[in-house]
Amino acid sequence: MKQQTLVLIKPDGLVRSLTGNILTRLSETKLEIVAAKMCRVSRELAQEHYKQLKAQPFYNELVQYMQGELHGSHKIMALVYWGEEAIPKVRELAGETNPEKAAPTSIRGAYGRIRTTGLFENVIHASSDPVEAEREIKLWFRPDEIIRDLYPTKQAHKEVPVLEWA
Ligand code: UDP
Ligand code: MG
């Protein structure tokens, strides 16, 4: 079954110059990149992305991590991969959540670490099922930023100021 999945290269991945390596590993899957961009991550976006973990003791630090506050770099690279079994393929390559338990050949196994606080600094995010993928892709991307029609859209006419080249 063809699927789409959200991948985020977290601030540690960017700061440690792992972007190229991570994208090369992901290209082994032969999946298609249908959207990609650099994002500034607000507190609201980080909180919304991980809202299901709100009750966890590590939630506040996780939100800080995603905002780049632990790495002095407030950005994340967001991508959507599309193709046959995209969700399990990318999860497999990412490896287990805990980088010490992740296979050494996986992205998290190779590049992740555990902070002294216990937080898993694990380099990438990958959606874990189709429902999560839909929620996350819609959170990080507008329809016109994705080059395939993944979900139904509607026309909206909004009078909002936009930034354009001077
Ligand atoms: N996390 C953590 N400690 C835990 C569980 C999760 O630090 O015991 C962090 C880790 O960065 C992880 C993120 O919270 O990637 C989201 O957790 P989730 O359970 O969704 O794991 P994932 O889907 O990323 O493998
Ligand atoms: Mg998850």
PDB file of C-alpha atoms and ligand atoms in Angstrom:
ATOM      1  CA  MET A   1       0.000   0.000   0.000  1.00  0.00           C
ATOM      2  CA  LYS A   2       1.257   3.485  -0.882  1.00  0.00           C
ATOM      3  CA  GLN A   3       1.613   5.705   2.159  1.00  0.00           C
ATOM      4  CA  GLN A   4       2.973   9.078   3.157  1.00  0.00           C
ATOM      5  CA  THR A   5       4.990   9.776   6.277  1.00  0.00           C
ATOM      6  CA  LEU A   6       6.423  12.827   8.018  1.00  0.00           C
ATOM      7  CA  VAL A   7      10.145  12.954   8.732  1.00  0.00           C
ATOM      8  CA  LEU A   8      11.685  15.673  10.875  1.00  0.00           C
ATOM      9  CA  ILE A   9      15.423  16.143  11.173  1.00  0.00           C
ATOM     10  CA  LYS A  10      15.537  17.382  14.759  1.00  0.00           C
ATOM     11  CA  PRO A  11      17.842  20.237  15.904  1.00  0.00           C
ATOM     12  CA  ASP A  12      20.635  17.854  17.010  1.00  0.00           C
ATOM     13  CA  GLY A  13      20.705  16.327  13.517  1.00  0.00           C
ATOM     14  CA  LEU A  14      21.077  19.754  11.910  1.00  0.00           C
ATOM     15  CA  VAL A  15      23.608  21.165  14.383  1.00  0.00           C
ATOM     16  CA  ARG A  16      25.785  18.058  14.131  1.00  0.00           C
ATOM     17  CA  SER A  17      25.856  18.259  10.308  1.00  0.00           C
ATOM     18  CA  LEU A  18      24.054  14.944   9.896  1.00  0.00           C
ATOM     19  CA  THR A  19      21.528  16.126   7.298  1.00  0.00           C
ATOM     20  CA  GLY A  20      23.396  14.677   4.318  1.00  0.00           C
ATOM     21  CA  ASN A  21      23.986  11.338   6.007  1.00  0.00           C
ATOM     22  CA  ILE A  22      20.366  11.057   7.128  1.00  0.00           C
ATOM     23  CA  LEU A  23      18.974  11.908   3.680  1.00  0.00           C
ATOM     24  CA  THR A  24      21.373   9.414   2.074  1.00  0.00           C
ATOM     25  CA  ARG A  25      20.175   6.696   4.454  1.00  0.00           C
ATOM     26  CA  LEU A  26      16.550   7.575   3.713  1.00  0.00           C
ATOM     27  CA  SER A  27      17.208   7.437  -0.038  1.00  0.00           C
ATOM     28  CA  GLU A  28      17.970   3.701   0.396  1.00  0.00           C
ATOM     29  CA  THR A  29      14.224   3.217   0.793  1.00  0.00           C
ATOM     30  CA  LYS A  30      13.613   4.389  -2.824  1.00  0.00           C
ATOM     31  CA  LEU A  31      10.676   6.411  -1.506  1.00  0.00           C
ATOM     32  CA  GLU A  32       9.830   9.724  -3.167  1.00  0.00           C
ATOM     33  CA  ILE A  33      10.312  13.062  -1.361  1.00  0.00           C
ATOM     34  CA  VAL A  34       7.065  14.956  -2.039  1.00  0.00           C
ATOM     35  CA  ALA A  35       7.695  17.934   0.284  1.00  0.00           C
ATOM     36  CA  ALA A  36      10.692  19.436   2.078  1.00  0.00           C
ATOM     37  CA  LYS A  37      11.439  22.666   3.929  1.00  0.00           C
ATOM     38  CA  MET A  38      13.320  24.275   6.789  1.00  0.00           C
ATOM     39  CA  CYS A  39      11.034  25.384   9.638  1.00  0.00           C
ATOM     40  CA  ARG A  40      11.371  27.722  12.562  1.00  0.00           C
ATOM     41  CA  VAL A  41       9.793  25.863  15.451  1.00  0.00           C
ATOM     42  CA  SER A  42       7.588  27.847  17.799  1.00  0.00           C
ATOM     43  CA  ARG A  43       6.694  26.587  21.246  1.00  0.00           C
ATOM     44  CA  GLU A  44       3.108  26.094  20.016  1.00  0.00           C
ATOM     45  CA  LEU A  45       4.196  23.924  17.069  1.00  0.00           C
ATOM     46  CA  ALA A  46       6.487  21.774  19.231  1.00  0.00           C
ATOM     47  CA  GLN A  47       3.737  21.340  21.848  1.00  0.00           C
ATOM     48  CA  GLU A  48       1.121  20.477  19.241  1.00  0.00           C
ATOM     49  CA  HIS A  49       3.405  17.978  17.501  1.00  0.00           C
ATOM     50  CA  TYR A  50       3.940  16.004  20.726  1.00  0.00           C
ATOM     51  CA  LYS A  51       0.593  16.749  22.405  1.00  0.00           C
ATOM     52  CA  GLN A  52      -0.060  13.045  23.079  1.00  0.00           C
ATOM     53  CA  LEU A  53       3.001  13.041  25.379  1.00  0.00           C
ATOM     54  CA  LYS A  54       1.838  15.964  27.515  1.00  0.00           C
ATOM     55  CA  ALA A  55       1.575  13.849  30.671  1.00  0.00           C
ATOM     56  CA  GLN A  56       5.129  12.469  30.347  1.00  0.00           C
ATOM     57  CA  PRO A  57       7.786  13.718  32.783  1.00  0.00           C
ATOM     58  CA  PHE A  58      10.108  14.548  29.859  1.00  0.00           C
ATOM     59  CA  TYR A  59       7.494  16.567  27.924  1.00  0.00           C
ATOM     60  CA  ASN A  60       8.775  20.063  28.761  1.00  0.00           C
ATOM     61  CA  GLU A  61      12.356  19.160  27.932  1.00  0.00           C
ATOM     62  CA  LEU A  62      11.167  17.452  24.731  1.00  0.00           C
ATOM     63  CA  VAL A  63       9.403  20.658  23.672  1.00  0.00           C
ATOM     64  CA  GLN A  64      12.581  22.645  24.406  1.00  0.00           C
ATOM     65  CA  TYR A  65      14.597  20.104  22.413  1.00  0.00           C
ATOM     66  CA  MET A  66      12.261  20.389  19.405  1.00  0.00           C
ATOM     67  CA  GLN A  67      12.422  24.191  19.593  1.00  0.00           C
ATOM     68  CA  GLY A  68      16.203  23.955  19.363  1.00  0.00           C
ATOM     69  CA  GLU A  69      16.799  25.403  22.808  1.00  0.00           C
ATOM     70  CA  LEU A  70      19.146  22.587  23.791  1.00  0.00           C
ATOM     71  CA  HIS A  71      21.257  23.093  20.652  1.00  0.00           C
ATOM     72  CA  GLY A  72      21.164  26.864  20.077  1.00  0.00           C
ATOM     73  CA  SER A  73      19.541  26.465  16.662  1.00  0.00           C
ATOM     74  CA  HIS A  74      15.838  27.115  16.253  1.00  0.00           C
ATOM     75  CA  LYS A  75      15.136  25.085  13.167  1.00  0.00           C
ATOM     76  CA  ILE A  76      14.043  21.697  11.956  1.00  0.00           C
ATOM     77  CA  MET A  77      13.986  20.172   8.477  1.00  0.00           C
ATOM     78  CA  ALA A  78      10.589  18.713   7.615  1.00  0.00           C
ATOM     79  CA  LEU A  79      10.024  16.254   4.761  1.00  0.00           C
ATOM     80  CA  VAL A  80       7.203  14.078   3.486  1.00  0.00           C
ATOM     81  CA  TYR A  81       8.177  10.718   1.991  1.00  0.00           C
ATOM     82  CA  TRP A  82       5.711   8.837  -0.197  1.00  0.00           C
ATOM     83  CA  GLY A  83       5.594   5.320  -1.596  1.00  0.00           C
ATOM     84  CA  GLU A  84       5.061   1.630  -0.889  1.00  0.00           C
ATOM     85  CA  GLU A  85       4.939   0.961   2.889  1.00  0.00           C
ATOM     86  CA  ALA A  86       6.559   4.331   3.562  1.00  0.00           C
ATOM     87  CA  ILE A  87       5.665   4.378   7.282  1.00  0.00           C
ATOM     88  CA  PRO A  88       7.232   1.042   8.360  1.00  0.00           C
ATOM     89  CA  LYS A  89      10.168   1.488   5.977  1.00  0.00           C
ATOM     90  CA  VAL A  90      11.151   4.847   7.476  1.00  0.00           C
ATOM     91  CA  ARG A  91      10.505   3.701  11.068  1.00  0.00           C
ATOM     92  CA  GLU A  92      12.733   0.676  10.481  1.00  0.00           C
ATOM     93  CA  LEU A  93      15.545   2.830   9.146  1.00  0.00           C
ATOM     94  CA  ALA A  94      15.088   5.321  12.017  1.00  0.00           C
ATOM     95  CA  GLY A  95      15.407   2.588  14.623  1.00  0.00           C
ATOM     96  CA  GLU A  96      14.009   2.330  18.146  1.00  0.00           C
ATOM     97  CA  THR A  97      13.128   5.440  20.134  1.00  0.00           C
ATOM     98  CA  ASN A  98      15.879   4.784  22.700  1.00  0.00           C
ATOM     99  CA  PRO A  99      19.139   5.256  20.768  1.00  0.00           C
ATOM    100  CA  GLU A 100      20.923   2.754  23.011  1.00  0.00           C
ATOM    101  CA  LYS A 101      18.407   0.077  22.132  1.00  0.00           C
ATOM    102  CA  ALA A 102      18.290   1.002  18.444  1.00  0.00           C
ATOM    103  CA  ALA A 103      20.197  -1.225  16.023  1.00  0.00           C
ATOM    104  CA  PRO A 104      23.663   0.253  15.465  1.00  0.00           C
ATOM    105  CA  THR A 105      22.984   0.329  11.724  1.00  0.00           C
ATOM    106  CA  SER A 106      19.819   2.438  12.181  1.00  0.00           C
ATOM    107  CA  ILE A 107      19.891   6.254  12.062  1.00  0.00           C
ATOM    108  CA  ARG A 108      19.131   6.618  15.765  1.00  0.00           C
ATOM    109  CA  GLY A 109      21.525   3.797  16.653  1.00  0.00           C
ATOM    110  CA  ALA A 110      24.317   5.449  14.697  1.00  0.00           C
ATOM    111  CA  TYR A 111      23.765   9.080  15.674  1.00  0.00           C
ATOM    112  CA  GLY A 112      21.464   9.297  18.697  1.00  0.00           C
ATOM    113  CA  ARG A 113      22.439   9.711  22.342  1.00  0.00           C
ATOM    114  CA  ILE A 114      20.834   9.930  25.745  1.00  0.00           C
ATOM    115  CA  ARG A 115      21.236  13.243  27.558  1.00  0.00           C
ATOM    116  CA  THR A 116      22.330  13.179  31.186  1.00  0.00           C
ATOM    117  CA  THR A 117      18.752  14.181  32.042  1.00  0.00           C
ATOM    118  CA  GLY A 118      17.527  10.971  30.380  1.00  0.00           C
ATOM    119  CA  LEU A 119      15.978  12.613  27.308  1.00  0.00           C
ATOM    120  CA  PHE A 120      16.477  10.651  24.090  1.00  0.00           C
ATOM    121  CA  GLU A 121      18.243  12.937  21.628  1.00  0.00           C
ATOM    122  CA  ASN A 122      17.493  10.761  18.646  1.00  0.00           C
ATOM    123  CA  VAL A 123      18.093  12.881  15.563  1.00  0.00           C
ATOM    124  CA  ILE A 124      14.895  12.225  13.630  1.00  0.00           C
ATOM    125  CA  HIS A 125      11.152  11.917  13.954  1.00  0.00           C
ATOM    126  CA  ALA A 126       9.147   9.520  11.791  1.00  0.00           C
ATOM    127  CA  SER A 127       5.353   9.045  11.872  1.00  0.00           C
ATOM    128  CA  SER A 128       4.304   5.745  13.414  1.00  0.00           C
ATOM    129  CA  ASP A 129       0.960   5.028  11.693  1.00  0.00           C
ATOM    130  CA  PRO A 130      -1.316   6.482   8.976  1.00  0.00           C
ATOM    131  CA  VAL A 131      -3.516   8.434  11.411  1.00  0.00           C
ATOM    132  CA  GLU A 132      -0.482  10.040  13.042  1.00  0.00           C
ATOM    133  CA  ALA A 133       1.068  10.717   9.617  1.00  0.00           C
ATOM    134  CA  GLU A 134      -2.054  12.573   8.444  1.00  0.00           C
ATOM    135  CA  ARG A 135      -2.249  14.717  11.585  1.00  0.00           C
ATOM    136  CA  GLU A 136       1.457  15.530  11.453  1.00  0.00           C
ATOM    137  CA  ILE A 137       1.716  16.233   7.718  1.00  0.00           C
ATOM    138  CA  LYS A 138      -1.249  18.632   8.014  1.00  0.00           C
ATOM    139  CA  LEU A 139       0.388  20.294  11.017  1.00  0.00           C
ATOM    140  CA  TRP A 140       3.740  20.923   9.292  1.00  0.00           C
ATOM    141  CA  PHE A 141       2.706  21.565   5.665  1.00  0.00           C
ATOM    142  CA  ARG A 142       0.093  23.493   3.689  1.00  0.00           C
ATOM    143  CA  PRO A 143      -1.465  21.609   0.754  1.00  0.00           C
ATOM    144  CA  ASP A 144       0.386  23.742  -1.842  1.00  0.00           C
ATOM    145  CA  GLU A 145       3.756  22.796  -0.342  1.00  0.00           C
ATOM    146  CA  ILE A 146       3.277  19.115  -1.207  1.00  0.00           C
ATOM    147  CA  ILE A 147       3.655  18.016  -4.823  1.00  0.00           C
ATOM    148  CA  ARG A 148       1.133  15.164  -4.598  1.00  0.00           C
ATOM    149  CA  ASP A 149      -2.554  15.313  -3.683  1.00  0.00           C
ATOM    150  CA  LEU A 150      -2.343  13.324  -0.460  1.00  0.00           C
ATOM    151  CA  TYR A 151      -5.514  14.473   1.287  1.00  0.00           C
ATOM    152  CA  PRO A 152      -8.715  16.271   0.171  1.00  0.00           C
ATOM    153  CA  THR A 153      -8.447  20.060  -0.002  1.00  0.00           C
ATOM    154  CA  LYS A 154     -10.919  22.939  -0.261  1.00  0.00           C
ATOM    155  CA  GLN A 155     -10.706  26.437  -1.699  1.00  0.00           C
ATOM    156  CA  ALA A 156     -10.649  29.159   0.913  1.00  0.00           C
ATOM    157  CA  HIS A 157     -10.692  32.884   0.235  1.00  0.00           C
ATOM    158  CA  LYS A 158      -8.889  34.720   2.969  1.00  0.00           C
ATOM    159  CA  GLU A 159      -7.765  38.337   3.007  1.00  0.00           C
ATOM    160  CA  VAL A 160      -4.489  37.921   4.850  1.00  0.00           C
ATOM    161  CA  PRO A 161      -1.354  40.025   4.452  1.00  0.00           C
ATOM    162  CA  VAL A 162       1.485  38.020   2.873  1.00  0.00           C
ATOM    163  CA  LEU A 163       5.199  38.705   2.700  1.00  0.00           C
ATOM    164  CA  GLU A 164       6.550  39.129  -0.830  1.00  0.00           C
ATOM    165  CA  TRP A 165       9.896  40.068  -2.389  1.00  0.00           C
ATOM    166  CA  ALA A 166      10.493  43.821  -2.262  1.00  0.00           C
TER     167      ALA A 166
HETATM  168  N1  UDP B   1      11.332  10.408  24.334  1.00  0.00           N
HETATM  169  C1  UDP B   1      12.204  10.453  25.411  1.00  0.00           C
HETATM  170  N2  UDP B   1      12.106   9.496  26.393  1.00  0.00           N
HETATM  171  C2  UDP B   1      11.185   8.492  26.332  1.00  0.00           C
HETATM  172  C3  UDP B   1      10.294   8.449  25.248  1.00  0.00           C
HETATM  173  C4  UDP B   1      10.401   9.420  24.258  1.00  0.00           C
HETATM  174  O1  UDP B   1      13.071  11.326  25.477  1.00  0.00           O
HETATM  175  O2  UDP B   1      11.147   7.640  27.256  1.00  0.00           O
HETATM  176  C5  UDP B   1      11.416  11.446  23.287  1.00  0.00           C
HETATM  177  C6  UDP B   1      12.236  11.001  22.079  1.00  0.00           C
HETATM  178  O3  UDP B   1      12.938  12.130  21.555  1.00  0.00           O
HETATM  179  C7  UDP B   1      11.154  10.527  21.128  1.00  0.00           C
HETATM  180  C8  UDP B   1      10.028  11.523  21.420  1.00  0.00           C
HETATM  181  O4  UDP B   1      10.109  11.758  22.816  1.00  0.00           O
HETATM  182  O5  UDP B   1      11.567  10.537  19.764  1.00  0.00           O
HETATM  183  C9  UDP B   1       8.644  11.029  21.040  1.00  0.00           C
HETATM  184  O6  UDP B   1       8.378   9.812  21.695  1.00  0.00           O
HETATM  185  P1  UDP B   1       7.641   8.615  20.975  1.00  0.00           P
HETATM  186  O7  UDP B   1       7.236   7.652  22.029  1.00  0.00           O
HETATM  187  O8  UDP B   1       6.594   9.129  20.050  1.00  0.00           O
HETATM  188  O9  UDP B   1       8.835   7.909  20.142  1.00  0.00           O
HETATM  189  P2  UDP B   1       9.137   7.899  18.562  1.00  0.00           P
HETATM  190  O10 UDP B   1       7.826   7.792  17.841  1.00  0.00           O
HETATM  191  O11 UDP B   1       9.874   9.175  18.250  1.00  0.00           O
HETATM  192  O12 UDP B   1      10.019   6.689  18.345  1.00  0.00           O
HETATM  193 MG    MG B   2       6.119   8.937  18.022  1.00  0.00          MG
END
